[in-house]
XYZ file of C-alpha atoms in Angstrom:
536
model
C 60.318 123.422 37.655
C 61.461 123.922 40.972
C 60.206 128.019 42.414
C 62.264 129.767 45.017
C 60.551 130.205 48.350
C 58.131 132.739 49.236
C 60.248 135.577 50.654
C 62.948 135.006 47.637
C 60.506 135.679 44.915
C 61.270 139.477 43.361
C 58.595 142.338 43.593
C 59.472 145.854 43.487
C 60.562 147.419 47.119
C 57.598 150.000 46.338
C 54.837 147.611 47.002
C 55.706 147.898 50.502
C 55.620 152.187 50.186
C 52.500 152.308 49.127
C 51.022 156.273 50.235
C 54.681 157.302 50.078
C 55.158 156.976 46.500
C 53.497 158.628 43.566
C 52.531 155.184 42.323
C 51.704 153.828 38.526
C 49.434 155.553 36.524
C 46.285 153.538 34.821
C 48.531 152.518 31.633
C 51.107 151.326 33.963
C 53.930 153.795 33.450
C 54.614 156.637 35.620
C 52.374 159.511 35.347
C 52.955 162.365 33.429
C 53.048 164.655 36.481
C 54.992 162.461 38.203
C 58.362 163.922 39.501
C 61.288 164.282 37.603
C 64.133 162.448 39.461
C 68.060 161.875 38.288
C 69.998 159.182 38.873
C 73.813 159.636 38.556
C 75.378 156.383 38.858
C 73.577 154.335 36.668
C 76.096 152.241 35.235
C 77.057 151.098 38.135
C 76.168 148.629 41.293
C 73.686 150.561 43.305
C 72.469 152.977 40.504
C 71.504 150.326 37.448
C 69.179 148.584 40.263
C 67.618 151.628 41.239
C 66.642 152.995 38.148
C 63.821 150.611 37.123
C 63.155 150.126 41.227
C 61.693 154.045 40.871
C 60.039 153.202 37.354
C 57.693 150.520 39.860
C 57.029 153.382 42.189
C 55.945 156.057 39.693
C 58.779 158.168 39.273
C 59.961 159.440 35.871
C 63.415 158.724 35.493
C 66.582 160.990 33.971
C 69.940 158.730 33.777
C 72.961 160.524 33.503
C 75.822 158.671 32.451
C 78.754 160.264 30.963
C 78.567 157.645 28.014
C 74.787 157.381 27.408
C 75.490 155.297 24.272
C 76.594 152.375 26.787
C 73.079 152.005 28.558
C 71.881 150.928 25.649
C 70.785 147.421 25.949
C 69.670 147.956 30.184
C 65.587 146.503 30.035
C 64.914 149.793 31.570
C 66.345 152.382 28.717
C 63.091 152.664 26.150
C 61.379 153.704 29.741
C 63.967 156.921 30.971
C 65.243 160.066 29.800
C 68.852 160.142 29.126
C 71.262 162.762 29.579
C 74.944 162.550 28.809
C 76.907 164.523 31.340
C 80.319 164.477 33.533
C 79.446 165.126 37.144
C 82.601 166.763 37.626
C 82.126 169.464 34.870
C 79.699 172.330 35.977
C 77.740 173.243 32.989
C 77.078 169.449 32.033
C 75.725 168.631 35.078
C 73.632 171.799 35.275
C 72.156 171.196 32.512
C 71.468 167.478 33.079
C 69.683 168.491 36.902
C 67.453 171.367 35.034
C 63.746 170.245 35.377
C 64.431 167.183 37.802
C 63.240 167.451 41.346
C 65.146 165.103 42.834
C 68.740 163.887 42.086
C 70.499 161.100 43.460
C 74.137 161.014 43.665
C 75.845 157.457 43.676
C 79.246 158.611 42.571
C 81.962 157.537 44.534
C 85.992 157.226 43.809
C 86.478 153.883 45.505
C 90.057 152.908 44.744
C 90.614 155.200 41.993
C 94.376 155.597 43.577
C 95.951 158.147 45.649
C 94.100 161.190 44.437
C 90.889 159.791 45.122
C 89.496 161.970 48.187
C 90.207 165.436 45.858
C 87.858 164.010 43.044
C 85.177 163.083 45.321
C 85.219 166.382 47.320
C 85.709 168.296 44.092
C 82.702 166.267 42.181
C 80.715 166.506 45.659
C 81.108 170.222 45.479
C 80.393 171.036 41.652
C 77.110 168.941 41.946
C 76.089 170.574 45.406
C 76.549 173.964 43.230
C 74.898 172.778 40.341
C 71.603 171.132 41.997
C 70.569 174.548 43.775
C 71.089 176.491 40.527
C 68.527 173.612 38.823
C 66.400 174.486 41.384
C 66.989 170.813 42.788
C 64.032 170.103 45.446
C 66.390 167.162 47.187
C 69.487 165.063 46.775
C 70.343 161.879 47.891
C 73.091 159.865 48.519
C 74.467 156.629 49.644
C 77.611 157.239 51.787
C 79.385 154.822 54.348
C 78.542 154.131 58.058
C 81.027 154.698 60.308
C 82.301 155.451 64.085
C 81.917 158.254 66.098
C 85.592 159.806 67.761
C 87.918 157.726 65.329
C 90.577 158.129 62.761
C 88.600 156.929 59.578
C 89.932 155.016 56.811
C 90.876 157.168 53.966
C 87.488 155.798 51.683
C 84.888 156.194 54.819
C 86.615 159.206 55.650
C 85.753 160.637 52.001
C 82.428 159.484 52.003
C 81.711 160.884 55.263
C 83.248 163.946 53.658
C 81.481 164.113 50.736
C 78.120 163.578 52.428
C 78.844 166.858 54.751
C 79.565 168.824 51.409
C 76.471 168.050 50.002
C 73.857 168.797 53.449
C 75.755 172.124 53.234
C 74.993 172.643 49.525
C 71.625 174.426 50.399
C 69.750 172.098 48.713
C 67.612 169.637 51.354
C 69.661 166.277 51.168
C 69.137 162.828 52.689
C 72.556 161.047 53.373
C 72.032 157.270 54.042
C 75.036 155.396 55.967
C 75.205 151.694 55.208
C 78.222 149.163 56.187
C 78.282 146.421 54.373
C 75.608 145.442 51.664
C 74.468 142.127 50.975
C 73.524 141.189 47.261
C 74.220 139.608 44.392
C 77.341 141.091 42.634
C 77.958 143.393 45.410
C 81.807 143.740 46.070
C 81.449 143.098 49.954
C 79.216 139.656 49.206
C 81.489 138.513 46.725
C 84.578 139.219 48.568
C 82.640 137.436 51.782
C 81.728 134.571 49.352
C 84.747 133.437 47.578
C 87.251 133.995 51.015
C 84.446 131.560 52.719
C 83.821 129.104 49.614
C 87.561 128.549 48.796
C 89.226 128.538 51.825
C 87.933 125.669 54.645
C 90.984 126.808 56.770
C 92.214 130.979 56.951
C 94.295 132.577 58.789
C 92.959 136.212 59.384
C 93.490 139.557 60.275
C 91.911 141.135 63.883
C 89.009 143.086 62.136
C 87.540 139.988 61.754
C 86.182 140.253 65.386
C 85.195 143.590 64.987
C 80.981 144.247 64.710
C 79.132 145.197 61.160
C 75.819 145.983 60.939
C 75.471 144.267 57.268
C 71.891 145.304 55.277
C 70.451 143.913 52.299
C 70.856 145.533 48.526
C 66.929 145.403 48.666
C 66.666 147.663 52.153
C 69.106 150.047 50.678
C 66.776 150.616 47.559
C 63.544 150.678 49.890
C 65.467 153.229 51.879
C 66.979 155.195 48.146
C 63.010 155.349 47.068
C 61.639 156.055 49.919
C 64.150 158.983 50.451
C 62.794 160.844 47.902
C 59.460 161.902 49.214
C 61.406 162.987 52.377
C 59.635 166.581 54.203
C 61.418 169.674 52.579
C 62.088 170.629 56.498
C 64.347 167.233 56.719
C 68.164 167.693 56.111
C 70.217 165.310 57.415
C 71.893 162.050 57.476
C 70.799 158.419 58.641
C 72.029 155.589 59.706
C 70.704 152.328 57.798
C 70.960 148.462 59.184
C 69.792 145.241 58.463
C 68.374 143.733 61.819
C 71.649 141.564 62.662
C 74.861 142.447 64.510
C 77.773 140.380 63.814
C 81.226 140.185 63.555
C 82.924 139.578 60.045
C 84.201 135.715 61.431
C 79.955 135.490 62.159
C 79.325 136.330 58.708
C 81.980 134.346 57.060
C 80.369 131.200 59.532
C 76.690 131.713 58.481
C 77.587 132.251 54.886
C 78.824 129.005 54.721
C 75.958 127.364 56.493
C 72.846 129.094 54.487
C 75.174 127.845 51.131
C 75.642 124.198 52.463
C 79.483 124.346 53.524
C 81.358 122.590 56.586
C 82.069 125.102 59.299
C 85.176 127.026 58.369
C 88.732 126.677 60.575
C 89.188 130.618 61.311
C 92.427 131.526 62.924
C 93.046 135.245 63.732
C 96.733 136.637 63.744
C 98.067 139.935 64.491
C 100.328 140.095 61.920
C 98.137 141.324 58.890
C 98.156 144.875 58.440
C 95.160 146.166 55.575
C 97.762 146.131 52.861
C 98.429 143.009 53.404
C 94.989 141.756 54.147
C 93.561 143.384 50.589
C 96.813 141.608 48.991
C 95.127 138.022 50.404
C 91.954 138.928 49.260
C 92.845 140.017 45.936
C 94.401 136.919 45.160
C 91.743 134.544 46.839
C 88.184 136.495 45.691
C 87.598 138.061 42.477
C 87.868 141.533 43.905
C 91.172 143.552 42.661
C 93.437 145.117 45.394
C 92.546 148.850 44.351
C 89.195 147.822 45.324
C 89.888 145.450 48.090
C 91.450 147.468 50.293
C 89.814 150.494 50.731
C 86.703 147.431 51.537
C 89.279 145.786 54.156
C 90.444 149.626 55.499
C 86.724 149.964 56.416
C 86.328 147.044 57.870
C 89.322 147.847 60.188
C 86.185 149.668 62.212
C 82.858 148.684 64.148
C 80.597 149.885 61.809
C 77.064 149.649 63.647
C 74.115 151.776 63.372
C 73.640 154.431 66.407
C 70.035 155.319 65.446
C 67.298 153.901 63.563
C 65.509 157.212 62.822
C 64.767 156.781 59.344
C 61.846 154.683 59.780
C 60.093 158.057 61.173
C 60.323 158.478 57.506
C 60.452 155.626 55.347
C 58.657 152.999 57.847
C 59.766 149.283 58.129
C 58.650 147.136 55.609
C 55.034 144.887 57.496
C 57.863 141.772 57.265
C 60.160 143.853 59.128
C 64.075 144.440 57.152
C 65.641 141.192 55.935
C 67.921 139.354 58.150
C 71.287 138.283 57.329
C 70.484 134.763 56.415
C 68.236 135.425 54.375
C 69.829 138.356 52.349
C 72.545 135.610 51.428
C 69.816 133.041 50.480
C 68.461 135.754 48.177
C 71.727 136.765 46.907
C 73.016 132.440 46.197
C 69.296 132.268 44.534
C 70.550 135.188 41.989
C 73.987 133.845 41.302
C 72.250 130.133 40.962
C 69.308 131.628 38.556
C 72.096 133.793 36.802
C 69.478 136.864 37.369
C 72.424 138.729 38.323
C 71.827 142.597 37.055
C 74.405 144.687 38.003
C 77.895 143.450 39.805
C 80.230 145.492 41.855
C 82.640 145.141 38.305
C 79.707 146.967 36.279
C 81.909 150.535 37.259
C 85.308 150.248 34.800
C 88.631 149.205 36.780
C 90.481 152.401 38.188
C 92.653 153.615 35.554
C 91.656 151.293 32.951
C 91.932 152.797 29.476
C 88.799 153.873 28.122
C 89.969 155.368 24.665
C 87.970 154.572 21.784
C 89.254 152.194 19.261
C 91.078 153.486 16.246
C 89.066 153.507 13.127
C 91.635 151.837 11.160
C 95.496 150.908 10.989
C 96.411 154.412 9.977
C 94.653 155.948 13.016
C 96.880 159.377 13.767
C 97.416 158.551 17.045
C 100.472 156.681 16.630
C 101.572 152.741 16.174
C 98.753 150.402 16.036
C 99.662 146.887 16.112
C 96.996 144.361 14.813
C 96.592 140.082 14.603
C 94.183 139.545 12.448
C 93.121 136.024 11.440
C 89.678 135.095 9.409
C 88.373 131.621 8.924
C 85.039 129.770 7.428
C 82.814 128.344 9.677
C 80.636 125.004 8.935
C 77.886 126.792 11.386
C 74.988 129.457 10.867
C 75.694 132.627 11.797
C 73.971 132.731 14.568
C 75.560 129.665 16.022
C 78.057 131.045 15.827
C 77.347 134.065 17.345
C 76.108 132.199 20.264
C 79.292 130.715 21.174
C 81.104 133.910 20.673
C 78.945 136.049 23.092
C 79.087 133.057 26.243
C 82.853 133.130 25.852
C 85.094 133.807 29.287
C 84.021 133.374 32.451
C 83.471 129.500 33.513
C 83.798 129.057 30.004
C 87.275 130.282 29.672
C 88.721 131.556 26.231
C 89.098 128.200 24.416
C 92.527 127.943 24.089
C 95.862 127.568 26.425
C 94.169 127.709 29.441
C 97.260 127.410 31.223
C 98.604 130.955 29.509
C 95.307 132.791 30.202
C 95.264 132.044 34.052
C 98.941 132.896 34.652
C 98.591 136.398 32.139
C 95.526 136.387 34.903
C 97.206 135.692 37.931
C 100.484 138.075 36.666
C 97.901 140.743 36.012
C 96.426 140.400 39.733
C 99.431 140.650 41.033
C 100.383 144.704 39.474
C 96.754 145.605 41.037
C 94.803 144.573 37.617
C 91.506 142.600 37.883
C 92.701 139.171 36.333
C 90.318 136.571 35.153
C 88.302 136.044 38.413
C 85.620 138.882 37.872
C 84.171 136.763 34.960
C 80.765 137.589 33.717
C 77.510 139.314 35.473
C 75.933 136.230 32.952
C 76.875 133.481 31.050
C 75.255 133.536 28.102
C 73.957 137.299 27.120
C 76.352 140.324 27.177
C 75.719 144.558 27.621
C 77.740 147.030 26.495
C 80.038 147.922 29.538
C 79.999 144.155 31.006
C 82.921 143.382 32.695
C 84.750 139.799 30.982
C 87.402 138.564 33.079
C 89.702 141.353 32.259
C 88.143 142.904 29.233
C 85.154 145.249 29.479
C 82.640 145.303 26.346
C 83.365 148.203 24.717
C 80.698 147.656 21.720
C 78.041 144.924 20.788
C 76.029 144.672 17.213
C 73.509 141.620 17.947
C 74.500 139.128 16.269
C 77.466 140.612 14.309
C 80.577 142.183 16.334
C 81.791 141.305 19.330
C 84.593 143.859 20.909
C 85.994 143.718 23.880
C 88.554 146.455 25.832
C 91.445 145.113 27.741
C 91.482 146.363 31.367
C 94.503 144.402 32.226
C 97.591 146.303 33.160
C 99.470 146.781 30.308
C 102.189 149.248 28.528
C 99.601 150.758 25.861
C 95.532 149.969 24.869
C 94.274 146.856 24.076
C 91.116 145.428 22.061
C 90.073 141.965 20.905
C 87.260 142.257 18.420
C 85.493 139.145 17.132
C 82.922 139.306 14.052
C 80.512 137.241 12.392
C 79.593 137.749 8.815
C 77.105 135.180 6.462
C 79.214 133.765 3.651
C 76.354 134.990 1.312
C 75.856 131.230 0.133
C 74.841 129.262 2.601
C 72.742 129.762 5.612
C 74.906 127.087 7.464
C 77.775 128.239 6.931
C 79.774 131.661 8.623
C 82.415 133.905 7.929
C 84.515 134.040 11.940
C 87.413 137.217 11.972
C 89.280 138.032 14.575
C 91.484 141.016 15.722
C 93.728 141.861 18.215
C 94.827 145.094 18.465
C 97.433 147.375 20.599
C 98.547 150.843 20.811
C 102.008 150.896 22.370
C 103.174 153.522 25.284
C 106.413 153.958 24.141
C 109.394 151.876 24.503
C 108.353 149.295 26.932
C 104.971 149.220 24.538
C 106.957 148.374 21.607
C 108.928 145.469 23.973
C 105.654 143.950 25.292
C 103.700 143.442 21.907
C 106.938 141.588 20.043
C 107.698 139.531 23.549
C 103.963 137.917 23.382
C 103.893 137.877 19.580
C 105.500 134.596 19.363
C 102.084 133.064 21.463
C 99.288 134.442 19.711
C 99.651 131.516 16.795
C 98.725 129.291 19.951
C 96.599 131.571 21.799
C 94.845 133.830 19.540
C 94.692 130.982 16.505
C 94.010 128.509 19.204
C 91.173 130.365 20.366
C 89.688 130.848 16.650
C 89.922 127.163 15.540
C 87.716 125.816 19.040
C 85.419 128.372 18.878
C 84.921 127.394 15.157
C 84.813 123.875 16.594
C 81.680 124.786 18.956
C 79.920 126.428 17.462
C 79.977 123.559 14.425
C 79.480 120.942 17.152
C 76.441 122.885 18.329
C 74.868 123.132 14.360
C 75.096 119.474 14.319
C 73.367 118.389 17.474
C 71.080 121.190 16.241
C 70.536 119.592 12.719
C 70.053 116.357 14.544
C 67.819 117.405 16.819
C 65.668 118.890 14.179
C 66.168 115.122 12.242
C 65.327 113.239 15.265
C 61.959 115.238 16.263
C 61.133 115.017 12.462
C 61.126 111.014 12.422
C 64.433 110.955 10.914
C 62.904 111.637 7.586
């Protein structure tokens, strides 16, 4: 089997922090002494690849999640404390800091919608509070780089907000700027990646001229771990870079060479205003508009470090910080090994429903429409089962493709995230995994499948798909499958009876060639098993 090079094999960034870090105890694990730090965050991007990067450098780890029940499944989980809390609410988050002596905040509205800036500075300010009365030792947090002397974009301007309310909290705090970060699943890579790998010829907006500074996911982390042993004395933020300069039409060009393309045709025109711009990109990359353009309104900016003074504090790594070529050589080696673990889609959609699923048909809460269909299956329950958790993505939803992509494309065009986030992996599924436009709202190994629709629609939406044994046969499988919607009034009521009429084609569509895999795959299983046996 083919290895990746050298300087693309993974090893914890705390191998190159060695002094700085408590380190591993003799078993291993972190110490029992170690300190106590909390991650906020964790579910998403940044934060669920931080959490076991301080587990390698001998930290002991409290995740705070409002939804602990949802990390279940992470590789890291058995290793942490976990606290369930809502940053926003005072005593929650008090009582999730108490004990920890250092707490990293990685919570960030990023196109949550209009009132975005007044729930960052309001969260920013009840977790300032809240770490000083813990007796917090330091905070950290990842905020945005950004220009001297301009008018910021509305996101940069919050996060450059935010990271002022928190050095004036009282509590010693290490802000770290970054511009664009480079990494598998990150939303600025895979917005750079699809508008480069599906379009040979663009037409562009002026920012693409203007300078980033773009740095690696794995610098940020060295820089997040190493922040934590900061002096009590230091206070303050930084500015954090990979090595390279360039301007966005650079990035685009050497993106395409390090993954094998033809030089891209890149026209700039004056005519694309952001709005505009995140429209484009919403409908070319994977990346919904509420997303995208707060990511293009930063980019309207020359976002390039002014100092490099946090390497009197967390040093350079011997190798010296990764370069942009081979950041994206690192990242296309994740995507290509599927060893992606956490995507820019691993935070829910803004505004996406995240009520729990009624407990039956009579649920209080008011009309509950359901589709339910049930059918045997000549296939062994886990077969079965196996098909049923790869499903979406590049697989698709095996039936009408043609209806899912346009109820995808319709979808991106009201601001929803379609089909094109697919899956962080094709074959195994966590609670909280984004699926084209369903998130996975619960997962029983082997047994029930349910997904929550994030698309934009008049009322909450679920699909749940379950696998039971038929009780007399260990080849054969019991496949059910539900869709079911809670209408928002009128137009509710209009939307469910207007698609009705499809779901004989979609939804039973769907259950008979799923039924068909995963048979298909028992057989070439069973003759497998006959052919390695002699055929005896």
């Amino acid at each position: 089997m083919a290895t990746a090079p050298d300087d693309l094999l993974p090893a914890p960034v705390a191998d190159t922090l060695v002094g700085l870090v408590p380190g591993l105890g003799p078993d291993g694990h972190p110490r029992a002494d170690a300190p106590l730090v909390a991650v906020t965050g964790v579910t998403g991007y940044v934060g669920g690849r931080l959490v076991p990067e301080l587990l390698a450098a001998g930290y002991r780890v409290r995740a705070i999640a409002r939804h602990p029940d949802r990390l279940r499944g992470r590789p890291w989980y058995a290793d942490v404390e976990v606290a369930a809390a809502d940053a926003a609410d005072p005593e929650q988050i008090r009582a999730a800091l108490e004990g920890t002596q250092i707490a990293y905040y990685l919570i960030h509205s990023l196109g949550t919608g209009r009132s975005f800036e007044s729930t960052d500075r309001h969260t920013a300010l009840v977790f300032g509070q809240a770490a000083r009365e813990a007796g917090v030792e330091r905070m950290v947090y990842l905020g945005g780089l950004y220009p001297e002397g301009e008018d910021l974009s509305p996101h940069l301007a919050s996060r450059t907000e935010v990271g002022e309310i928190l050095l004036a909290s009282g509590v010693p705090t290490t802000v770290l700027r970054a511009a664009v970060i480079l990494g598998s699943g990150s939303a600025s890579f895979e917005m750079m990646r699809y508008l480069t790998e599906r379009l040979p010829a663009m037409t562009v907006p002026r920012w693409v001229e203007n300078r980033i500074q773009p740095i690696s996911i794995r610098d940020v982390l060295r820089y997040l771990v190493g922040s934590a042993a900061m002096p009590a004395q230091v206070s303050r933020g930084f500015d954090i870079g990979g090595p390279d300069v360039l301007t966005y039409r650079d990035m685009m060009q050497r993106y395409a060479a390090a993954s094998g393309l033809h030089r891209r045709v890149i026209v700039g025109v004056p005519v694309l205003t952001p709005k505009l711009s995140s429209l484009w990109v919403s409908l070319v990359t994977p990346v919904p508009g509420g997303l995208a353009r707060p990511l293009v309104e930063s980019l309207v900016h020359e976002v390039v470090c002014d100092e490099h003074d946090i390497a009197e504090h967390v040093p350079d790594p011997p190798g010296g910080l990764i370069g942009f070529d081979r950041a994206v050589r690192l990242a296309l080696q994740r995507v290509q090994d599927a060893a992606v673990t956490t995507r820019w889609s691993s935070a829910s959609v803004p505004g996406a429903p995240s009520d729990p699923l009624p407990s039956d048909p009579d649920w209080a809460g008011g009309s509950l429409f359901v589709d339910e269909r049930q059918v045997t299956v000549d296939a062994s329950p886990a077969a079965l089962w196996r098909v049923l958790e790869a499903v979406g993505g590049e697989r698709g939803w095996y039936s009408w493709g043609l209806a899912w992509r346009v109820r995808g494309l319709a979808d991106r065009l009201v601001g929803g995230p379609g089909l094109r986030r697919g899956r962080r992996d094709p074959l195994q599924l966590l609670v909280d995994d984004a699926v084209d436009f369903w998130r996975v709202e619960a997962i029983e190994e082997g047994s029930l499948l349910r997904l929550r629709a994030e698309m934009r629609v008049p009322g909450l939406a679920w699909l749940e798909l379950r696998v039971e044994p038929t009780g007399t046969s260990d080849t054969r499988s019991v496949f059910s499958q539900r869709a079911l919607f809670h209408p928002k009034g009128l137009l509710g009521q209009l939307y469910w009876w207007s698609v009705y009429p499809f779901h004989g084609i979609v939804f039973g569509g769907m259950q008979r060639n799923i039924a068909r895999a995963a048979e298909t795959a028992e057989q070439a299983r069973t003759d497998r098993r006959v052919s390695a046996s002699g055929g005896s």
